Short mmCIF file of C-alpha atoms in Angstrom, two decimals:
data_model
loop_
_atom_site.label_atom_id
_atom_site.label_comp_id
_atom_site.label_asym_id
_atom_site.label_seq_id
_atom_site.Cartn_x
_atom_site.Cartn_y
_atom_site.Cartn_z
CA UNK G 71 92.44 -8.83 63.21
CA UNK G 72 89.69 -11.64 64.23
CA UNK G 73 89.34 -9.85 67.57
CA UNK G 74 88.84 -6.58 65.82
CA UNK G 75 85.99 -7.82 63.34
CA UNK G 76 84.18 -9.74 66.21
CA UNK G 77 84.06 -6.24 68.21
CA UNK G 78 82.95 -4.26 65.42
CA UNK G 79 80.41 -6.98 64.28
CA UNK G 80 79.23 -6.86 68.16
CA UNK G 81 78.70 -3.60 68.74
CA UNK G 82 75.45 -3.06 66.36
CA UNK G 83 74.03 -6.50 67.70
CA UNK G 84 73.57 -4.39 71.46
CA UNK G 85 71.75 -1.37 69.67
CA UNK G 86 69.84 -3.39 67.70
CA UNK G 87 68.33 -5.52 70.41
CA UNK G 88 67.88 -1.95 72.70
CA UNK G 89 65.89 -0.96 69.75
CA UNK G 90 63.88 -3.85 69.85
CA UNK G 91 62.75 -4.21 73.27
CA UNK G 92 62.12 -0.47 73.18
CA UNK G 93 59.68 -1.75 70.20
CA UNK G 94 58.15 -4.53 72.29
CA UNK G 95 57.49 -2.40 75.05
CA UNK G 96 55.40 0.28 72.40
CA UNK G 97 53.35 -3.03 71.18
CA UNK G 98 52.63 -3.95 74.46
CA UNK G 99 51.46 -0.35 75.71
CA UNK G 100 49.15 0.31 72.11
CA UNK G 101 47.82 -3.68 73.10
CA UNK G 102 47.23 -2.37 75.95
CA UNK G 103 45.10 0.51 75.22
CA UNK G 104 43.26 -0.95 72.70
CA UNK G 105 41.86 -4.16 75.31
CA UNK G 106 40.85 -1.55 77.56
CA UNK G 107 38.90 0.72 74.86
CA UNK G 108 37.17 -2.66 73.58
CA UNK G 109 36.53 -3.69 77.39
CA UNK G 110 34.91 -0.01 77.59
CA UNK G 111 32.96 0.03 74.38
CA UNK G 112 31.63 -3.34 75.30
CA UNK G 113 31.02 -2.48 78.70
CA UNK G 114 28.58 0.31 77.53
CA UNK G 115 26.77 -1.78 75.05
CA UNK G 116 26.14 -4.82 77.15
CA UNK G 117 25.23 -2.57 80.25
CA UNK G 118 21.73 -1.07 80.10
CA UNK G 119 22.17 1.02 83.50
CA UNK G 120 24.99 2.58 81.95
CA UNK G 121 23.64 5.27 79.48
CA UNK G 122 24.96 8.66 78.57
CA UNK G 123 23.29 11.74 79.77
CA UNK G 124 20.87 12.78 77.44
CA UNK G 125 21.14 15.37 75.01
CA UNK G 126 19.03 18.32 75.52
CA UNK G 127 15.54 18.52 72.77
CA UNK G 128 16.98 21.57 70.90
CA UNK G 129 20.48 19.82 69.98
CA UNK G 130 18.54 16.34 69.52
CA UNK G 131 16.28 17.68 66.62
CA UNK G 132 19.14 19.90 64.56
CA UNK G 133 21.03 16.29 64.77
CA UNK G 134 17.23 14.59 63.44
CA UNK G 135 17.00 17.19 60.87
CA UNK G 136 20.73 17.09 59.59
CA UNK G 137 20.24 13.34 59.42
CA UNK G 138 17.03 13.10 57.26
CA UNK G 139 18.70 15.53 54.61
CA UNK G 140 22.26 13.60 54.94
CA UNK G 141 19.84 10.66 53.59
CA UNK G 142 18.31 12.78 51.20
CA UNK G 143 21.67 13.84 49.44
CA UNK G 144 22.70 10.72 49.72
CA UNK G 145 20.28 9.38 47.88
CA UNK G 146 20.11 11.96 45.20
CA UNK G 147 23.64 11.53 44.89
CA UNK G 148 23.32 7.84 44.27
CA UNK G 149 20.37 7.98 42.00
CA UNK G 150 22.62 10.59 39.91
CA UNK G 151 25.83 8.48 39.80
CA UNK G 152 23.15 5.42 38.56
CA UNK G 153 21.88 7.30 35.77
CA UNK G 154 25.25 8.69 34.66
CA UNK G 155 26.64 5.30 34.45
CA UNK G 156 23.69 3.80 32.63
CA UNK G 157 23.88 7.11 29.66
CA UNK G 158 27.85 5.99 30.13
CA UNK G 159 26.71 2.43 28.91
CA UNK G 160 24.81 3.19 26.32
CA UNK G 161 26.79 6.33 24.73
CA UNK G 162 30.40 4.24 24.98
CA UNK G 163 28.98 0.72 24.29
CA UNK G 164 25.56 1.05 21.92
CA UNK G 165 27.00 4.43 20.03
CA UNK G 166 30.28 2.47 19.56
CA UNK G 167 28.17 -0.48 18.26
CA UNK G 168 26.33 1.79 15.72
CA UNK G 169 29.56 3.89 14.90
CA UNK G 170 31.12 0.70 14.07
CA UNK G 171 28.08 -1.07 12.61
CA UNK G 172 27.94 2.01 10.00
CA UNK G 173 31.88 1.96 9.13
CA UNK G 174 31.89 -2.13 8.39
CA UNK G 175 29.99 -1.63 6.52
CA UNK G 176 31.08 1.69 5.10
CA UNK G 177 34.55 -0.48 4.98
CA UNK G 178 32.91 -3.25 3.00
CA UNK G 179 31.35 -0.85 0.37
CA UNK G 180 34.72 0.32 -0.65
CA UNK G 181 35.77 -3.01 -0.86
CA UNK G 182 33.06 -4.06 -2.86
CA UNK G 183 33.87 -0.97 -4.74
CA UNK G 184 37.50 -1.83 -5.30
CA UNK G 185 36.53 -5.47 -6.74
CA UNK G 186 34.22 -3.21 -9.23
CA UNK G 187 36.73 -1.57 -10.43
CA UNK G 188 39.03 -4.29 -10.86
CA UNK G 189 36.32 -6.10 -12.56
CA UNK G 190 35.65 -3.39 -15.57
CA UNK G 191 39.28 -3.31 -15.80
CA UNK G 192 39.26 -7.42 -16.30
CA UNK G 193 36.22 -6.49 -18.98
CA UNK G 194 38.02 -3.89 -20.27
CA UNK G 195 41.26 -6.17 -21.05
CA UNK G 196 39.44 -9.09 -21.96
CA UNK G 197 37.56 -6.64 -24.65
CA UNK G 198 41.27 -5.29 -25.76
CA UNK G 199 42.34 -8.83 -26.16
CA UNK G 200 39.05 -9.71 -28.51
CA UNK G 201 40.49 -6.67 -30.72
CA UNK G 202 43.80 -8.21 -31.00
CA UNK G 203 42.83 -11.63 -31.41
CA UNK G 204 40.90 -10.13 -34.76
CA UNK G 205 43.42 -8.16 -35.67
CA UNK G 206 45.70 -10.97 -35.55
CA UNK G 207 43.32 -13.52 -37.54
CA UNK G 208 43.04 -10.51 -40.25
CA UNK G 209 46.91 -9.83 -40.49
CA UNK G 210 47.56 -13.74 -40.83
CA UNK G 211 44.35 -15.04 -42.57
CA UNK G 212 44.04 -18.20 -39.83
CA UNK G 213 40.20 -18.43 -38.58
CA UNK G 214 41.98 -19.83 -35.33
CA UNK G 215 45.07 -19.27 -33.49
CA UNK G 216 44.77 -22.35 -31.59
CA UNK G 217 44.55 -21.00 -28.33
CA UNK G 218 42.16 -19.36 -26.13
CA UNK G 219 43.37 -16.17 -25.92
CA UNK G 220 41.33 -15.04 -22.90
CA UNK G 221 42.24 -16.85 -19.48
CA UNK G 222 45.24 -18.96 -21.09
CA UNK G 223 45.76 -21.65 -19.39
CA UNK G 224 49.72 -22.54 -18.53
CA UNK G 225 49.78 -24.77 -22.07
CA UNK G 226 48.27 -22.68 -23.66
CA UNK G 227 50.92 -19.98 -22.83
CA UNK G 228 53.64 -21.74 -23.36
CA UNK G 229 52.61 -22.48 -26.84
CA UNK G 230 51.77 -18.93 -27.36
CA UNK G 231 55.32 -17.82 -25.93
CA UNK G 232 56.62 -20.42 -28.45
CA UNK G 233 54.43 -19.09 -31.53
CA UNK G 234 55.44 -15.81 -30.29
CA UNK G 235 59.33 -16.74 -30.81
CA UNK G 236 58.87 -18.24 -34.17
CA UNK G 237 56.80 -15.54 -35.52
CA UNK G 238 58.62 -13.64 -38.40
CA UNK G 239 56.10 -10.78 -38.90
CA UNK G 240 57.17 -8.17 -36.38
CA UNK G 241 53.75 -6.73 -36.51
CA UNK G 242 51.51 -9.97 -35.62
CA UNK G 243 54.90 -10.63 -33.17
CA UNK G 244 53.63 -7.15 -31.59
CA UNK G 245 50.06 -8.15 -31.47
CA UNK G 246 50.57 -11.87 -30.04
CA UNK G 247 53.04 -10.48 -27.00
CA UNK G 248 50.33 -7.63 -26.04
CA UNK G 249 47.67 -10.89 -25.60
CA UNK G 250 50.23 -12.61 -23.43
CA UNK G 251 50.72 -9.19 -21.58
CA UNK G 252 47.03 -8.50 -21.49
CA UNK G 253 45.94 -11.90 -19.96
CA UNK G 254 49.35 -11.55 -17.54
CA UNK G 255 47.50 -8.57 -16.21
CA UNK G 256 44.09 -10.08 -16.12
CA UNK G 257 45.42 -13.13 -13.95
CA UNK G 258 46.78 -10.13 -12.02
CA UNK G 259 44.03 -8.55 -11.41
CA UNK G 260 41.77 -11.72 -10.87
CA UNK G 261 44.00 -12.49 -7.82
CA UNK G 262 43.81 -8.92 -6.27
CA UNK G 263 39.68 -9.32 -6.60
CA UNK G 264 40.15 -13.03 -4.92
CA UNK G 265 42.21 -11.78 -1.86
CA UNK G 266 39.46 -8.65 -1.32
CA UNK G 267 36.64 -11.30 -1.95
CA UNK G 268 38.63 -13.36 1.14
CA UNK G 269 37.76 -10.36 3.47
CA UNK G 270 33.86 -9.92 2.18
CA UNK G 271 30.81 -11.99 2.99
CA UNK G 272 29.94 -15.16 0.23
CA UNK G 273 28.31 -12.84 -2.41
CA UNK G 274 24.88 -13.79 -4.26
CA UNK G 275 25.42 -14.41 -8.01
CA UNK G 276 22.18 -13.39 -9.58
CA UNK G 277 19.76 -15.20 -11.88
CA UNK G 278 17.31 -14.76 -14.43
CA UNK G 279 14.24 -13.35 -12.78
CA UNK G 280 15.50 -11.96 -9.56
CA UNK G 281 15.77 -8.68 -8.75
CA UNK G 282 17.60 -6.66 -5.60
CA UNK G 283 14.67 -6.16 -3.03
CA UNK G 284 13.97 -10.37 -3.49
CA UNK G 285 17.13 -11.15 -2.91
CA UNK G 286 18.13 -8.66 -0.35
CA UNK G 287 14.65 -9.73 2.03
CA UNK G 288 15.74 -13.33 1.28
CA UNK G 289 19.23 -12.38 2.98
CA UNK G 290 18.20 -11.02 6.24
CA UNK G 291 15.02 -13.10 6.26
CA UNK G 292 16.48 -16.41 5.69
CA UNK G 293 19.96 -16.15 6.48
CA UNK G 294 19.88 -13.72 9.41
CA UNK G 295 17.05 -14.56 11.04
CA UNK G 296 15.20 -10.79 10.89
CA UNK G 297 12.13 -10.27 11.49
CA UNK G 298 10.19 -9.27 7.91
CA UNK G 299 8.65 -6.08 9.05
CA UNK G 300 12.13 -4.98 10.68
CA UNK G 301 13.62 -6.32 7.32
CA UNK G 302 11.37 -4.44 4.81
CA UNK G 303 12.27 -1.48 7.06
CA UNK G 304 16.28 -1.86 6.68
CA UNK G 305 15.80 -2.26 2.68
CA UNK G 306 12.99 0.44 2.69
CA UNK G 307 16.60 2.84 3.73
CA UNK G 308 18.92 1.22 1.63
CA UNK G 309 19.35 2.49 -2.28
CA UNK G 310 18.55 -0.77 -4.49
CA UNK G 311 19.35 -1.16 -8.04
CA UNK G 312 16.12 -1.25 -10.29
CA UNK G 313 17.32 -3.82 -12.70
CA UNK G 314 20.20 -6.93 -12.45
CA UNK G 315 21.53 -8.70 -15.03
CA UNK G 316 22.06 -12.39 -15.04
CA UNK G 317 26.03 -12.94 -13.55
CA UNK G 318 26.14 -9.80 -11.24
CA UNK G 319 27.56 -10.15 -8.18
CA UNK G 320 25.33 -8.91 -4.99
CA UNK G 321 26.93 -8.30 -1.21
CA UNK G 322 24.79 -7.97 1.47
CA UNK G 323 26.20 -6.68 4.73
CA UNK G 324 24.02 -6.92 8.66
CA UNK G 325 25.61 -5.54 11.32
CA UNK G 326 22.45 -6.15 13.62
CA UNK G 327 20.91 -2.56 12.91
CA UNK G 328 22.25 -1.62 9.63
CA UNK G 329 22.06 -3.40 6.41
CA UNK G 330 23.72 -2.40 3.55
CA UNK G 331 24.57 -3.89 -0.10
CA UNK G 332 26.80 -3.40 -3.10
CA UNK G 333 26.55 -4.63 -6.82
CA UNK G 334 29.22 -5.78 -8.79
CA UNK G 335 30.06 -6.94 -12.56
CA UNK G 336 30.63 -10.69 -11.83
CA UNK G 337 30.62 -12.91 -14.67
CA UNK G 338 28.02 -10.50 -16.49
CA UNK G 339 29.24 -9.05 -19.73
CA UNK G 340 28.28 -5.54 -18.75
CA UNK G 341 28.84 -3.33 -15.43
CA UNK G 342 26.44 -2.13 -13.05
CA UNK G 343 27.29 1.03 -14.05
CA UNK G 344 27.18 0.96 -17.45
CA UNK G 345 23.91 -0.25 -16.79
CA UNK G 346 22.35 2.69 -14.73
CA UNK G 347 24.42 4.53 -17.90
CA UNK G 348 21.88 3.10 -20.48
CA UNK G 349 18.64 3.32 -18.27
CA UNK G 350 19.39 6.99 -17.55
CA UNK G 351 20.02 7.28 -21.32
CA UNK G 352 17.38 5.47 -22.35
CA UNK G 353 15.10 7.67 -19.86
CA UNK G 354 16.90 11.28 -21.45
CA UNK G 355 15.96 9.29 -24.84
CA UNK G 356 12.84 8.85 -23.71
CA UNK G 357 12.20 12.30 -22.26
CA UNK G 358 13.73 13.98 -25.11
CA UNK G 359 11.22 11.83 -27.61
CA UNK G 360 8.29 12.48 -25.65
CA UNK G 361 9.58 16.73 -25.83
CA UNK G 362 10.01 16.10 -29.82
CA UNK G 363 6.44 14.62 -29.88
CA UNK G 364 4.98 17.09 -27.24
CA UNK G 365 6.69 20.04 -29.98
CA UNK G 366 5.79 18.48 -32.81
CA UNK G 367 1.99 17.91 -31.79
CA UNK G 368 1.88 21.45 -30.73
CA UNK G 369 2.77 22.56 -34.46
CA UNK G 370 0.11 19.67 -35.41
CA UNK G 371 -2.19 21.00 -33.22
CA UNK G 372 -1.53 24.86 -34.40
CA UNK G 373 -2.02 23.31 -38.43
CA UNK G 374 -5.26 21.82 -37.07
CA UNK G 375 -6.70 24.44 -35.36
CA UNK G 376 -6.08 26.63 -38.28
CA UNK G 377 -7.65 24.10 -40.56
CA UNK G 378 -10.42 23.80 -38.07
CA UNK G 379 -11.05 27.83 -38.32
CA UNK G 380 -11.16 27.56 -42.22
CA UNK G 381 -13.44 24.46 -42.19
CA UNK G 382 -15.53 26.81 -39.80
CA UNK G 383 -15.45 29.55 -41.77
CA UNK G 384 -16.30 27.29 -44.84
CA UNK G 385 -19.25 26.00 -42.96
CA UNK G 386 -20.55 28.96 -42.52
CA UNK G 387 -19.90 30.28 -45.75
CA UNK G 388 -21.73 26.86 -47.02
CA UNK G 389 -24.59 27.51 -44.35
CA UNK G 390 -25.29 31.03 -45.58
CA UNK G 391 -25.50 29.55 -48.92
CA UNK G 392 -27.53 26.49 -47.87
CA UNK G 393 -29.98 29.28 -46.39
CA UNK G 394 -29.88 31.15 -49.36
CA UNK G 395 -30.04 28.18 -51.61
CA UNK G 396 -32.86 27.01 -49.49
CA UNK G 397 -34.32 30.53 -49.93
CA UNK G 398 -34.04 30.46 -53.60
CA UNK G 399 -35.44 27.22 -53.89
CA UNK G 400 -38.54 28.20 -51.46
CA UNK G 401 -38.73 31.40 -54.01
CA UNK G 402 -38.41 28.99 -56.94
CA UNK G 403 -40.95 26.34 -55.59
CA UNK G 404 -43.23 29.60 -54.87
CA UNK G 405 -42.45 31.07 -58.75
CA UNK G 406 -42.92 27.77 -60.06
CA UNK G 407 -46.01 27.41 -58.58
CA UNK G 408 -47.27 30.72 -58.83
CA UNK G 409 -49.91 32.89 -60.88
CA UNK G 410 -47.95 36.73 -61.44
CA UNK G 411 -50.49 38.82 -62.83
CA UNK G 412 -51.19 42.91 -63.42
CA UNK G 413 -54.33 43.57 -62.40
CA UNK G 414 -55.55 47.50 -63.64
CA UNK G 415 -58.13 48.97 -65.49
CA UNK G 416 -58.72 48.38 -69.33
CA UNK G 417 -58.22 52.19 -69.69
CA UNK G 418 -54.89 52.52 -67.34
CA UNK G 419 -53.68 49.58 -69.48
CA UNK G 420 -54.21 51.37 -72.68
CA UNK G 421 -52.63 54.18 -71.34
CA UNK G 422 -49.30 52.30 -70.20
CA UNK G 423 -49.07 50.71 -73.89
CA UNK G 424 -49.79 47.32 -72.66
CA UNK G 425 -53.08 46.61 -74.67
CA UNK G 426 -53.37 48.61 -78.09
CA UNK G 427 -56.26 48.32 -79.88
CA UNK G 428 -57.24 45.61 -77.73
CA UNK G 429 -54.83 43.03 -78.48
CA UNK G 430 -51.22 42.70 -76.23
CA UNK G 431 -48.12 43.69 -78.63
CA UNK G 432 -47.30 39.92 -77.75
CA UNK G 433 -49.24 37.49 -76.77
CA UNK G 434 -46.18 35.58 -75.50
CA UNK G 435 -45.81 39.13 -73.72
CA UNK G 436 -42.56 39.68 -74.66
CA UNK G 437 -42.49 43.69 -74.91
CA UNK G 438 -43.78 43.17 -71.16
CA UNK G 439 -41.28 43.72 -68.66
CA UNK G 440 -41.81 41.19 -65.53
CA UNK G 441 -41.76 44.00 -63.18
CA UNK G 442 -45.18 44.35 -64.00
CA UNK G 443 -46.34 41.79 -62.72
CA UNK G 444 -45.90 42.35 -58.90
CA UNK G 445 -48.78 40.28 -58.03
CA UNK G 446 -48.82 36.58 -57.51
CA UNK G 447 -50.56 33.93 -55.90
CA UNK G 448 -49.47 30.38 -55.23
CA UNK G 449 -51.47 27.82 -56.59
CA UNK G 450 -51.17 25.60 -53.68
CA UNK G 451 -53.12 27.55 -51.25
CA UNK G 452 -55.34 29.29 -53.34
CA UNK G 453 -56.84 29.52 -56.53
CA UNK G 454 -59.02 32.47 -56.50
CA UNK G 455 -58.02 36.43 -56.77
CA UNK G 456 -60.84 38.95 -55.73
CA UNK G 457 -61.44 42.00 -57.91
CA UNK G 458 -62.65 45.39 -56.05
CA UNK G 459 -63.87 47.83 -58.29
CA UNK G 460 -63.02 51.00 -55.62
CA UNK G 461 -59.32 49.97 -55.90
CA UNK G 462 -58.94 50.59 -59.74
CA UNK G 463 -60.87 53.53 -59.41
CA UNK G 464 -64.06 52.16 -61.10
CA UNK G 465 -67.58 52.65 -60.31
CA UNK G 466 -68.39 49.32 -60.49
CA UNK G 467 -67.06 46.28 -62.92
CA UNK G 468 -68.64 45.21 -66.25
CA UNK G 469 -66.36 43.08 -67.69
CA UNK G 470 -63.33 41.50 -66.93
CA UNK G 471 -60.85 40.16 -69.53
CA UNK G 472 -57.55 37.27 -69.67
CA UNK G 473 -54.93 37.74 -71.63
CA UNK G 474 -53.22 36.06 -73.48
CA UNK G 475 -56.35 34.24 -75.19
CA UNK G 476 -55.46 31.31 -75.09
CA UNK G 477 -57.00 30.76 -71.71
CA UNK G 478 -59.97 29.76 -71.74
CA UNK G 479 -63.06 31.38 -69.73
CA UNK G 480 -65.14 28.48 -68.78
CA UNK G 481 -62.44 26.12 -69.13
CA UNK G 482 -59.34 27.32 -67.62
CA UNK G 483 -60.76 29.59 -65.31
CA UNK G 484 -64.21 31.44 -64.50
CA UNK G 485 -65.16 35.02 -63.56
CA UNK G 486 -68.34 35.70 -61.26
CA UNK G 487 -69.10 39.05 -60.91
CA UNK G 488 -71.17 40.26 -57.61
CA UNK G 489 -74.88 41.77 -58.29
CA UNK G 490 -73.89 44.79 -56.70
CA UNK G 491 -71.07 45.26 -59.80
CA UNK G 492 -68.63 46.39 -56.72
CA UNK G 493 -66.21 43.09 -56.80
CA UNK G 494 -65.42 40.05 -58.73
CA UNK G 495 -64.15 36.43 -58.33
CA UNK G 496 -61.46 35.45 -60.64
CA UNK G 497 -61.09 31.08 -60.22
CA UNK G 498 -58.63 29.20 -61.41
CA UNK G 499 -59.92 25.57 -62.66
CA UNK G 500 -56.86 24.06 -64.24
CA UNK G 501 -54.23 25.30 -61.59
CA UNK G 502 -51.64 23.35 -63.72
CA UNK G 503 -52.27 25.56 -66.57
CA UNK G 504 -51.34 28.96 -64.95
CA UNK G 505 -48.21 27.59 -62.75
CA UNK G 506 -45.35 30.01 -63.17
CA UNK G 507 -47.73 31.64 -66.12
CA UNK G 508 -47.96 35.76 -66.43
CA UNK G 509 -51.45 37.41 -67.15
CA UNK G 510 -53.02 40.61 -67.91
CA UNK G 511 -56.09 40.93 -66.18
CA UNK G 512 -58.26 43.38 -67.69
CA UNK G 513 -61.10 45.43 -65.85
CA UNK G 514 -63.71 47.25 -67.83
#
């Protein structure tokens, strides 16, 4: 059996050393070849004598030719892949950096959001627990239930879990456990806002006196190092709340080209958005006053303007009567001062029934109607009246008579009569004495 395996073990040894000296000889041979193709190649470079046959003009400038625009393409073809990497960079690495700038802080405003929400909820509570805690204080008549009922601390809920057992009145029992339950889900709550706060930047808590644009400049100013034109720039695009309240909570977010910010309720007694609630209400209050007023003026205005036409049509009215007054008086003034006389013949006279017998039926001339005496002149101007004989239809004038007598010739007045007999001068010396006076002047 030994002899058997040694044969069969020594057979494959023979082929297998056949089969290598069959490769040694190949080695040697390709050795071979390649010492005498280096021994050639160097042959022809080091040996100047020893140069090819040249190439005829024709086939030496197609090869020129196809070599300058081999260059060409291959420098096109660079300059191409260059730029295609470089727009590569920038549209993987700098869009990426803005795509992912924009959703931090995208990611960050719904955080901030979240902790907003969680916030009015803790306001909300806290407000629900106030209600009880009065309810409570009326239902039992104690000004104090010994505790704090908002954020208990663990004494105080483990006296309120003990008042809570003892208490008799199923009602205030009722009340008391919803405070326990109510500040349960406030501590809840608090520690949901602390582990999203974890993940967020340290937030500002604002003061009295400072408002968003201050503090968000101050932020990228002062903390991250911006530039103050670049910064006014970033908040310039960013929407700011117009008024903050003492407590708020503001997060500022820079993710090197974006900046972006959030408000929340913080310690402040009232939300942001209740907030914006009562300055867009107070603005619709506003707008909705100033419509009233605009409305109300117009019917004010309408009242006045009709007052104004009657005032106008008053003064007028009192302007035509001031004329006319004035008119009257100027008539008056001329009356008052005035001499009316009828001037006619002593025969005409007669005639009309004015002088009988040669006396006036009056000598107050009563039975003389004023339209008679359609002559007149005023005694401020002029105290004479001239006397033509051709316009009574006399010859000439012989005597000229006053009446009533009691004016005197010589002393209230005087009559000259021309030589010729043609006209006569009637002058009044006492012009007092025949102001707003009728005579009958009587020609003969």
């Amino acid at each position: 059996m030994d002899e058997e395996k040694t044969t069969i073990i020594e057979q494959p040894d023979e082929g297998k050393e056949k089969k290598e000296e069959n490769q040694e000889i190949e080695k040697t041979k390709l050795e071979k070849s390649s010492t005498e193709f280096e021994t050639r190649a160097f042959t022809a470079e080091s040996l100047p004598q020893q140069q090819p046959e040249p190439e005829p003009a024709e086939t030496t400038g197609r090869n020129d030719v196809l070599k300058k625009k081999m260059t060409a393409l291959s420098v096109f073809v660079g300059l191409l892949i260059v730029a295609l990497i470089v727009m590569a960079y920038f549209l993987i690495f700098k869009g990426k950096s803005r795509i992912d700038g924009s959703a931090q802080i995208r990611q960050m405003q719904e955080l901030t959001q979240k902790v907003q929400e969680m916030e009015a909820d803790v306001k909300e509570k806290e407000d629900e627990i106030f209600d009880l805690t009065e309810e409570v204080k009326e239902k039992t008549g104690l000004e104090s239930l010994g505790v704090n009922t908002l954020d208990l601390s663990d004494q105080e809920r483990e006296i309120l879990e003990k008042r809570i057992k003892e208490e008799k009145d199923v009602s205030v029992k009722s009340l008391l456990e919803d405070i326990l339950e109510k500040n349960e889900e406030i501590r809840e709550l608090k520690a949901k806002i602390a582990e999203i706060e974890k993940l967020l930047p340290i937030p500002h808590i604002v003061k009295s006196g400072e408002n968003h644009y201050m503090i968000a400049m101050d932020f990228l100013i002062y903390e991250k190092k911006v530039e103050k034109k670049k910064a006014m720039k970033l908040v310039e695009r960013t929407a700011l709340f117009d008024e903050l309240v003492p407590g708020f909570k503001v997060w500022n977010f820079y993710t090197g080209d974006e900046y972006g910010t959030s408000v929340t309720q913080g310690t402040a007694r009232i939300s942001p958005n209740t907030l914006i609630r009562r300055a867009k209400k107070k603005l619709v209050d506003a707008r909705d006053e100033a419509i009233a007023e605009r409305d109300k003026l117009g019917e004010d205005i309408k009242v006045l303007e009709e007052k104004r036409k009657e005032i106008i049509e008053q003064v007028d009215s009192l302007t035509q009567e001031k004329v006319s007054l004035i008119v009257k008086v100027s008539e008056l003034n001329v009356q008052v001062n005035s001499l009316f006389y009828l001037l006619d013949s002593q025969k005409n006279l007669r005639k009309k029934g004015i002088l009988k017998r040669g006396f006036l039926r009056s000598t107050k001339l009563r039975d003389v109607s004023p339209e008679f005496f359609s002559r007149s002149v005023d005694l401020r101007s002029r105290n004479q009246i001239t006397i033509s004989a051709s316009e009574l239809g006399l010859k000439k004038i012989k005597k000229i008579t006053l009446y009533p007598k009691f004016l005197r010739v010589g002393t209230n007045y005087k009559i000259e009569i021309a030589l010729d007999k043609q006209t006569a001068v009637l002058t009044i010396l006492k012009p007092a004495k025949f102001k707003n006076e009728r005579i009958v002047i009587a020609v003969k």
